[in-house]
mmCIF file of C-alpha atoms and ligand atoms in Angstrom:
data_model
loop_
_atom_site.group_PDB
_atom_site.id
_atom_site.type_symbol
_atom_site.label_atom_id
_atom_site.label_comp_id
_atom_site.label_asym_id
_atom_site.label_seq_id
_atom_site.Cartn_x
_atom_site.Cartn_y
_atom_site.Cartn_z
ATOM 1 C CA UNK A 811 97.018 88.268 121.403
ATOM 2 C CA UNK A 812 99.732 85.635 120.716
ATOM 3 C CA UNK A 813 99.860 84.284 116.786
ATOM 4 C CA UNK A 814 97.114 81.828 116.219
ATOM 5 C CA UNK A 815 98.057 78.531 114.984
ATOM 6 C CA UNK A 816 98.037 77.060 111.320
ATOM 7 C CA UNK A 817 94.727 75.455 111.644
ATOM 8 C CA UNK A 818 93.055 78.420 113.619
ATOM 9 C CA UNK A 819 94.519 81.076 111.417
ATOM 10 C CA UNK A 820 91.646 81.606 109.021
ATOM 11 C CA UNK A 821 88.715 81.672 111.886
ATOM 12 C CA UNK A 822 90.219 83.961 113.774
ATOM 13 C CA UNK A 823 91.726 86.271 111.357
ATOM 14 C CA UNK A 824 87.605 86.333 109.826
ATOM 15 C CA UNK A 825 86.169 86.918 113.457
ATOM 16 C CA UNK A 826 88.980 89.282 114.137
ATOM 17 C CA UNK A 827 88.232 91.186 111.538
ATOM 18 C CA UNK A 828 84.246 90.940 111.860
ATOM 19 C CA UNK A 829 84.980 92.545 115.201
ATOM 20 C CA UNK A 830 86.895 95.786 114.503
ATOM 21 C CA UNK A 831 85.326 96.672 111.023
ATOM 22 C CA UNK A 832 83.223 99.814 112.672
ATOM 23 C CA UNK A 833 86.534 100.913 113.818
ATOM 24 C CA UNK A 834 88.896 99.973 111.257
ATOM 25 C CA UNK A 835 89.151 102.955 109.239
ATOM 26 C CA UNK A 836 89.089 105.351 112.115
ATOM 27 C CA UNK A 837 92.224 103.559 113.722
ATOM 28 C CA UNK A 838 94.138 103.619 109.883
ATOM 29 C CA UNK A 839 93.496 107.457 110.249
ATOM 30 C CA UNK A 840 94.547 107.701 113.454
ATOM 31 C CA UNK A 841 97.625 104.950 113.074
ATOM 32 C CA UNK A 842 98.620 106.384 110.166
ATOM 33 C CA UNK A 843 98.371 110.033 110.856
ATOM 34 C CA UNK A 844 96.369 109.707 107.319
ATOM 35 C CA UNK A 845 99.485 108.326 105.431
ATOM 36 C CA UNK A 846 97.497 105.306 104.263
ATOM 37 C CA UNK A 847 95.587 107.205 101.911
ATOM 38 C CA UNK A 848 98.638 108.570 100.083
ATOM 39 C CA UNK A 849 99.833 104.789 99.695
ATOM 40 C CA UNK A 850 96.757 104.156 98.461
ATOM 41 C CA UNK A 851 96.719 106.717 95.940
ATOM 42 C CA UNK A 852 100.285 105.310 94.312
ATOM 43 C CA UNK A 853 99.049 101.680 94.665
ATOM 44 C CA UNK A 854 96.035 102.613 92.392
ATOM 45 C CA UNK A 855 98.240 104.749 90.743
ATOM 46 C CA UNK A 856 101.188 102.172 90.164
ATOM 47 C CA UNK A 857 98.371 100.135 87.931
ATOM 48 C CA UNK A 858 97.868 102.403 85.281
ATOM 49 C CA UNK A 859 94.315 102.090 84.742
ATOM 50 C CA UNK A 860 92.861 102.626 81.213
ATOM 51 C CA UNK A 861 89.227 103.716 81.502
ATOM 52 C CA UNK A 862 86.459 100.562 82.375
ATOM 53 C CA UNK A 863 89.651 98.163 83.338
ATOM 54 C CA UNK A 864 88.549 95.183 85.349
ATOM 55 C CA UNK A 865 90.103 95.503 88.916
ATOM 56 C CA UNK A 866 90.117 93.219 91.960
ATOM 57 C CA UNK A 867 90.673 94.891 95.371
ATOM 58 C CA UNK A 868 91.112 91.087 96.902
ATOM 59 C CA UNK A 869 90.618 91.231 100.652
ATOM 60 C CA UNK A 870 88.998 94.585 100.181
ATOM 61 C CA UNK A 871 88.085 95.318 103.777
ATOM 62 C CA UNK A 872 86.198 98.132 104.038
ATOM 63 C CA UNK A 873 86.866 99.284 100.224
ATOM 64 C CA UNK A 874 89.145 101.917 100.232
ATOM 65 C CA UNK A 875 91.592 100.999 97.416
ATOM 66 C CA UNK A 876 88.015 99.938 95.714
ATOM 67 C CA UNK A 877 87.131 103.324 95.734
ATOM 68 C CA UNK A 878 89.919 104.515 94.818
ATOM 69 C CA UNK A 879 90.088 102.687 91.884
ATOM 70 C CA UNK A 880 86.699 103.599 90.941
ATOM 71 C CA UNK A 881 87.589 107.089 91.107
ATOM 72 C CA UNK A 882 90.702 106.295 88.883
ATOM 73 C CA UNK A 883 88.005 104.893 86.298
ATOM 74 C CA UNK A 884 88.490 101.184 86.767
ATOM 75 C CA UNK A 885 85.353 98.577 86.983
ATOM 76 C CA UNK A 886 85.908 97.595 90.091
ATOM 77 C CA UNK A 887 84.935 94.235 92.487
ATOM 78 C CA UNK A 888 85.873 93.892 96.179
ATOM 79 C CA UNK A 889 86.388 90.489 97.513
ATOM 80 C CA UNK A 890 86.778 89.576 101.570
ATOM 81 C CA UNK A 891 85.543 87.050 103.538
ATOM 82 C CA UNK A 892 84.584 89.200 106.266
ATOM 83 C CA UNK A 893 81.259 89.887 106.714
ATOM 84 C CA UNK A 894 81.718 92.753 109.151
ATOM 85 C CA UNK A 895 84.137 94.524 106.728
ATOM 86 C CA UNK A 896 81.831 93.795 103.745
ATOM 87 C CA UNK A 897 79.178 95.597 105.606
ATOM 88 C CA UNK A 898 81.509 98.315 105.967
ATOM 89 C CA UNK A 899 82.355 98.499 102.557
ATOM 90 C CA UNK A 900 78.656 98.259 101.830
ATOM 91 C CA UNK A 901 77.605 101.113 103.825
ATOM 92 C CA UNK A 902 79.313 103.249 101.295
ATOM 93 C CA UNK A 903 77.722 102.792 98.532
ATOM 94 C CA UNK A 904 80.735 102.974 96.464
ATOM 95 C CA UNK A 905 79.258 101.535 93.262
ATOM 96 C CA UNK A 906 81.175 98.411 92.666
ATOM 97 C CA UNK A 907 80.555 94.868 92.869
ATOM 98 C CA UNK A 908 81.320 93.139 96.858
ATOM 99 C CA UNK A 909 81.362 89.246 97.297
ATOM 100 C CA UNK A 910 82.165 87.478 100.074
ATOM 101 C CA UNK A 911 84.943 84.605 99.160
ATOM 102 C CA UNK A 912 88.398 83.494 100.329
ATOM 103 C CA UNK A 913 91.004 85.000 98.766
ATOM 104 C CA UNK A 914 92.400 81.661 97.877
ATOM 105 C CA UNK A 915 89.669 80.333 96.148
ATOM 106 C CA UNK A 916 88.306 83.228 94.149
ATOM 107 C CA UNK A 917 84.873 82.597 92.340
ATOM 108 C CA UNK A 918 86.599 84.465 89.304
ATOM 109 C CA UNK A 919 87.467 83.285 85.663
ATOM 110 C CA UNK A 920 90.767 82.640 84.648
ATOM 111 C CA UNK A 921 92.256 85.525 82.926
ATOM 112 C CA UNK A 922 88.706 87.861 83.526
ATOM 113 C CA UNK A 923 90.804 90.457 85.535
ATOM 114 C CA UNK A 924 92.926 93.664 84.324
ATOM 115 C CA UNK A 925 94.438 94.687 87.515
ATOM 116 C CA UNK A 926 94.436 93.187 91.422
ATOM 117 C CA UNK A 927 95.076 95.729 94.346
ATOM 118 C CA UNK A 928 95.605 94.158 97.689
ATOM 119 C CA UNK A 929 96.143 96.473 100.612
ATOM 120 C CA UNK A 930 97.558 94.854 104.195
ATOM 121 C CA UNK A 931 96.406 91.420 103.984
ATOM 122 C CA UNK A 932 99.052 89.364 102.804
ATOM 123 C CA UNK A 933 100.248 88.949 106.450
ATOM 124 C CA UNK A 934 96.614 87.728 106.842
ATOM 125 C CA UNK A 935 96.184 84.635 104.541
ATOM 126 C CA UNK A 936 97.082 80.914 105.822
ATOM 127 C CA UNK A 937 98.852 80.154 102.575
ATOM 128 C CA UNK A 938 100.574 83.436 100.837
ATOM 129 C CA UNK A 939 101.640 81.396 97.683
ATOM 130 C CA UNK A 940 98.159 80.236 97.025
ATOM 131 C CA UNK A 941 96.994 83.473 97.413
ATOM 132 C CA UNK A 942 99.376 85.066 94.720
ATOM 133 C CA UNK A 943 98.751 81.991 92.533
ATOM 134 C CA UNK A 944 95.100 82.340 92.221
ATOM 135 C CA UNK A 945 95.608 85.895 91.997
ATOM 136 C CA UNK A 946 98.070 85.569 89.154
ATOM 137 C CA UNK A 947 94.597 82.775 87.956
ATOM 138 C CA UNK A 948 92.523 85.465 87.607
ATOM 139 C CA UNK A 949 94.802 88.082 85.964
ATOM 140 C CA UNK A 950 94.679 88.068 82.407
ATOM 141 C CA UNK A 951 98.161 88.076 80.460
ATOM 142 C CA UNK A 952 99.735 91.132 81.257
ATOM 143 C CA UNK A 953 97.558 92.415 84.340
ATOM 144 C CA UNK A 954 99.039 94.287 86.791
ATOM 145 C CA UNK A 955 99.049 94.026 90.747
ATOM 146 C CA UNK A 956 99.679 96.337 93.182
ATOM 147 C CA UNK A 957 100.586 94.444 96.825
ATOM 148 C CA UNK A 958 100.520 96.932 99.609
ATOM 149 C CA UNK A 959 101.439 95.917 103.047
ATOM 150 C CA UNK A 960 103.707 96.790 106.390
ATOM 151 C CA UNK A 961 107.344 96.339 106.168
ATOM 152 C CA UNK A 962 110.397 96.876 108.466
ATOM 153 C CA UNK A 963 112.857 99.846 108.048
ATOM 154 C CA UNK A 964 116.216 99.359 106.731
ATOM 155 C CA UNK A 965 117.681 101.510 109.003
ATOM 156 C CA UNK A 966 118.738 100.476 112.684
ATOM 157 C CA UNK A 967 117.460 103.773 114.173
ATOM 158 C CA UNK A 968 113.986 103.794 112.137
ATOM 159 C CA UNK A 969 113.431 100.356 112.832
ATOM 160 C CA UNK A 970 114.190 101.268 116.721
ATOM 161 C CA UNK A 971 111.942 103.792 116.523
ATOM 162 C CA UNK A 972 109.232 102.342 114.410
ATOM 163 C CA UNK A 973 109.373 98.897 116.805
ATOM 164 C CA UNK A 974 108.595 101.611 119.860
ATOM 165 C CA UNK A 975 105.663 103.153 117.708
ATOM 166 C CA UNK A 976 104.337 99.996 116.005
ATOM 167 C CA UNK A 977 104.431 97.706 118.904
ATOM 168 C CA UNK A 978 103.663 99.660 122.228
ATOM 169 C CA UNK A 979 101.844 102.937 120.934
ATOM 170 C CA UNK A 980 99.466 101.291 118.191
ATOM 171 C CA UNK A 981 98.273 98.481 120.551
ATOM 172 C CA UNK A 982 97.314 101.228 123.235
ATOM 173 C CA UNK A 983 95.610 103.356 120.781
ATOM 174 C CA UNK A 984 93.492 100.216 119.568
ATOM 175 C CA UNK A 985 92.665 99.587 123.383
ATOM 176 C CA UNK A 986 91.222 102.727 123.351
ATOM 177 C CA UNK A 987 89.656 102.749 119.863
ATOM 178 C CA UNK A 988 88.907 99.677 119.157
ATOM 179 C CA UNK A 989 90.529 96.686 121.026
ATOM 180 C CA UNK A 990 93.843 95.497 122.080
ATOM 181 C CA UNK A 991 94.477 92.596 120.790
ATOM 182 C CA UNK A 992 93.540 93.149 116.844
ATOM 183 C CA UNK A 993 96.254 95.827 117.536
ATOM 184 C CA UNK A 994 98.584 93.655 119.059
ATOM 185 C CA UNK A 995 98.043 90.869 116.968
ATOM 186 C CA UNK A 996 98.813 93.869 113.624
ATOM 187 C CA UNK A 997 102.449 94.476 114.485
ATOM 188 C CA UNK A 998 103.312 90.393 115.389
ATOM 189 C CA UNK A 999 101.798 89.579 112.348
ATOM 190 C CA UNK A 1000 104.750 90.571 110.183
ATOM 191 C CA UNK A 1001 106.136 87.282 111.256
ATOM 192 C CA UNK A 1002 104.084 85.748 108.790
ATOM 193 C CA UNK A 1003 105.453 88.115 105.798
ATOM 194 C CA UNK A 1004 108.241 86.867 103.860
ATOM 195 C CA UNK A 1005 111.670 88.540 103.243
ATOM 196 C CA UNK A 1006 111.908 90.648 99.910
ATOM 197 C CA UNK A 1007 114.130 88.077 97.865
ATOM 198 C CA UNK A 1008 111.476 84.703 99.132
ATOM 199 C CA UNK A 1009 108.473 87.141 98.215
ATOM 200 C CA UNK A 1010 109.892 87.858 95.210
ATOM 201 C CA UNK A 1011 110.523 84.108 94.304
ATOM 202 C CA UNK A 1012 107.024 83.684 95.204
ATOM 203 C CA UNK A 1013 105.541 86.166 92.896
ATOM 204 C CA UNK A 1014 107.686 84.806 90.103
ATOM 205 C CA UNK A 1015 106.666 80.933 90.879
ATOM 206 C CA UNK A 1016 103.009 82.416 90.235
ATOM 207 C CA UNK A 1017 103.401 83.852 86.890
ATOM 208 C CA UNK A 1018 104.337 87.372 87.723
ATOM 209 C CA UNK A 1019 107.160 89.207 86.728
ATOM 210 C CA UNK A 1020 108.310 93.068 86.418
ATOM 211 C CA UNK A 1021 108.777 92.511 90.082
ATOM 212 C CA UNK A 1022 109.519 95.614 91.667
ATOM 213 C CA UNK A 1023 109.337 97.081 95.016
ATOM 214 C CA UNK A 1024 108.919 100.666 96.573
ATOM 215 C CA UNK A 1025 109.801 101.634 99.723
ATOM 216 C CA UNK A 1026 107.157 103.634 101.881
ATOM 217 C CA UNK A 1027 107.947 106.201 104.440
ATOM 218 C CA UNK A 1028 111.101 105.068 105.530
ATOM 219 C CA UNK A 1029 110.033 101.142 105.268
ATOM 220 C CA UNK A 1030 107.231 101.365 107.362
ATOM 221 C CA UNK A 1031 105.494 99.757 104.609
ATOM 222 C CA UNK A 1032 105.712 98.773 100.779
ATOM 223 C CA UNK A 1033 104.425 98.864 97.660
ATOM 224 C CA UNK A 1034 104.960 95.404 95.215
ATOM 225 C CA UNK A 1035 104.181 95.961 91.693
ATOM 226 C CA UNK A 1036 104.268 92.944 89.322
ATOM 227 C CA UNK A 1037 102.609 91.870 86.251
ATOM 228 C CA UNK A 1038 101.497 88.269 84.641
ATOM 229 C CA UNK A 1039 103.636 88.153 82.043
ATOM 230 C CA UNK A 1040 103.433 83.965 81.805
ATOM 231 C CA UNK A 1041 102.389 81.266 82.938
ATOM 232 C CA UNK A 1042 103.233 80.030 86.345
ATOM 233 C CA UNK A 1043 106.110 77.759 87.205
ATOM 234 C CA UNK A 1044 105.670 73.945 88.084
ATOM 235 C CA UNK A 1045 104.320 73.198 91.590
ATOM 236 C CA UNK A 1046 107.069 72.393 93.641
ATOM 237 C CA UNK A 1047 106.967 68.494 95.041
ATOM 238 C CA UNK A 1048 105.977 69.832 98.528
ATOM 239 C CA UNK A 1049 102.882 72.554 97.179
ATOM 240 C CA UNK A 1050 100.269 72.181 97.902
ATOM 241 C CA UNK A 1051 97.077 70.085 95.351
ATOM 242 C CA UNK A 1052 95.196 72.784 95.831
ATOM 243 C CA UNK A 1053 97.732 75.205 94.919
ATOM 244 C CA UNK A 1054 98.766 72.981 92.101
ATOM 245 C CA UNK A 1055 95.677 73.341 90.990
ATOM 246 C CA UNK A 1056 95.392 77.033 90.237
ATOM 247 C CA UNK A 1057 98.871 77.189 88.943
HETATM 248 C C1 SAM B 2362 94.084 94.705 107.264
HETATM 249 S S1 SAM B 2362 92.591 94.424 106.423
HETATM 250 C C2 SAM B 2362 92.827 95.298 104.916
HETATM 251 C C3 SAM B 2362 91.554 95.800 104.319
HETATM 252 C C4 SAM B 2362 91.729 96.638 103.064
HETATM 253 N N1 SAM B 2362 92.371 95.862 102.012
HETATM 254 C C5 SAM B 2362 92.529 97.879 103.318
HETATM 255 O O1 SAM B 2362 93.449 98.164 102.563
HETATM 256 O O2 SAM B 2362 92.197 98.595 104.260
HETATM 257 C C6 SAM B 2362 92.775 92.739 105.908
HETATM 258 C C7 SAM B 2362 91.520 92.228 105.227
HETATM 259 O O3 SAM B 2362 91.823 90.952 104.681
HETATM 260 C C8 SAM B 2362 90.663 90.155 104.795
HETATM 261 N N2 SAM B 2362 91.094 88.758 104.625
HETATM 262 C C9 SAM B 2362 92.060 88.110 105.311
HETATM 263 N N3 SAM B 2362 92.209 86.862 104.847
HETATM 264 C C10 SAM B 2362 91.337 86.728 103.830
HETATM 265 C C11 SAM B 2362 91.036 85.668 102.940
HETATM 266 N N4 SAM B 2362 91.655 84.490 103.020
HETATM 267 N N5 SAM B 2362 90.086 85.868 102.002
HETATM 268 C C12 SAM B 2362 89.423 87.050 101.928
HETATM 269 N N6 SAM B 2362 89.662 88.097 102.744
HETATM 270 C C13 SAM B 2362 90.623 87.938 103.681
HETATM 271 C C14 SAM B 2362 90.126 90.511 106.164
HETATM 272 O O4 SAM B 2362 88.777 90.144 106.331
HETATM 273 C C15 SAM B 2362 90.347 92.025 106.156
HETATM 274 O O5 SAM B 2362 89.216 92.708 105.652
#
C-alpha cells in the first residue's frame, strides 16, 4: 500500500483501521514481542497521575493506554474515530467513557482535561499541528501528555537492522495475521512524522513546554512528554483557520 494522498488520508486511515481492529492487538503482541505494553506502562507512568485525574487516551484504538490509565487511577475517556477499534475497545468493558470524534476536532472543553496519552497515531492524522493544538485546547494549565509513537534508531547498524525487521518481516507477519497492506502502509508511514527538533517546535507553537523525549529500545520508538504550561503561540500566516481557531 503506497501513502494515500492529502485529501484521501483521513478515509482511508478510518477504513484501514475499521478493517484490522479484530487483529490489531494480536499483531502489537506479536510485532512487538510484547514490548508495547512496557511502553505503555512508562507513558502512563511518565503522567503522574493523582487519583480521579481527567485523562484523554486521544485516538485510543482499542484502549490499551485507557486501561492502563484506569488501572493507574485516572478518570479516563477514549476518543477515535474508528468504529471498528471503538468496538474493540468496547468489547472490554474497561469502564471508561469511548466517543467516536476526530482527533482534531475534539467535542471536549477547553481546559476540562488533566492528562492526554496518545499511543502510535501521530503518523496517522492529516494535520499533526492541529492535532497537538487542540490537544494542548483541551489540557488544562499544566496538564501533561504523554506522545508515544515509532521512531528511527540513531545508530547505522540498528537502523539497518530495524529497516530489515520493520519493513520486510512486519508486513509478512500482517499478511498472515491480518493483512498486508495495513502492515506495509505502518512502517512507510513514518514519512509523515516529523524530525525531533520540527516536533518539538510544534509542541511548543501549541502551548506545551517541558518538552522532553525518551528513547525506546534502541529508537525503535519514543516517548514525548510535555506539559501546557501557556498559552499557544500566534498562528503562523500560512496555518491553517481552523487551526487558528483552537490555538
Ligand atoms: C496505530 S492505532 C493506535 C491505537 C492505540 N492508541 C494504541 O496505542 O494501540 C492509531 C489509531 O488512531 C486512530 N486515528 C487516526 N486518526 C484519527 C483521527 N483523526 N481522529 C481520531 N482517531 C484517529 C485510528 O482509528 C487508530 O485507532
Amino acid at each position: 500500500m503506497s501513502l494515500p494522498a492529502a485529501d484521501d488520508k483521513r478515509a482511508v486511515v478510518e477504513a484501514m483501521f475499521d478493517r484490522i481492529a479484530p487483529r490489531y492487538d494480536l499483531m502489537n503482541r506479536l510485532m512487538t514481542f510484547g514490548i508495547d505494553r512496557g511502553w505503555r506502562r512508562q507513558a502512563i507512568a511518565s503522567l503522574a497521575l493523582r487519583p480521579g485525574e481527567r485523562v484523554l487516551d486521544l485516538a485510543c484504538g482499542s484502549g490499551d493506554l485507557a486501561a492502563a490509565a484506569l488501572e493507574a487511577g485516572g478518570r479516563v475517556i477514549g476518543v477515535d474515530f474508528s468504529a471498528g477499534m471503538l468496538r474493540a475497545a468496547r468489547a472490554r468493558r474497561l469502564g471508561c467513557g469511548l466517543v467516536r470524534a476526530d482527533a482534531l476536532a475534539l467535542p471536549l472543553a477547553d481546559a476540562s482535561i488533566d492528562a492526554v496519552v496518545s499511543g502510535f497515531a501521530l503518523r496517522n492524522f492529516v494535520d499533526l499541528r492541529a492535532a497537538l493544538a487542540e490537544s494542548a485546547r483541551v489540557l488544562r494549565p499544566g496538564g501533561r501528555i504523554a506522545l508515544l509513537e515509532v521512531d528511527r534508531p540513531a545508530s547505522a547498524l540498528l537502523r539497518f537492522g530495524h529497516a530489515i525487521y520493520f519493513r520486510r518481516i512486519v508486513p509478512l507477519l500482517g499478511a498472515l495475521v491480518a493483512e498486508r497492506d495495513a502492515y506495509t502502509y505502518l512502517p512507510e508511514s513514518t514519512a509523515y512524522l516529523p524530525d525531533e527538533p520540527t516536533l518539538r517546535a510544534q509542541l511548543a507553537a501549541a502551548g506545551l513546554g517541558a518538552i522532553k523525549k525518551r528513547s525506546l529500545l534502541g529508537g525503535a520508538a519514543q516517548l514525548v512528554t510535555a506539559a501546557r504550561t501557556g498559552e499557544a503561540a500566534e498562528p503562523a500566516a500560512s496555518d491553517s483557520p481552523e487551526r487558528a481557531r483552537h490555538a
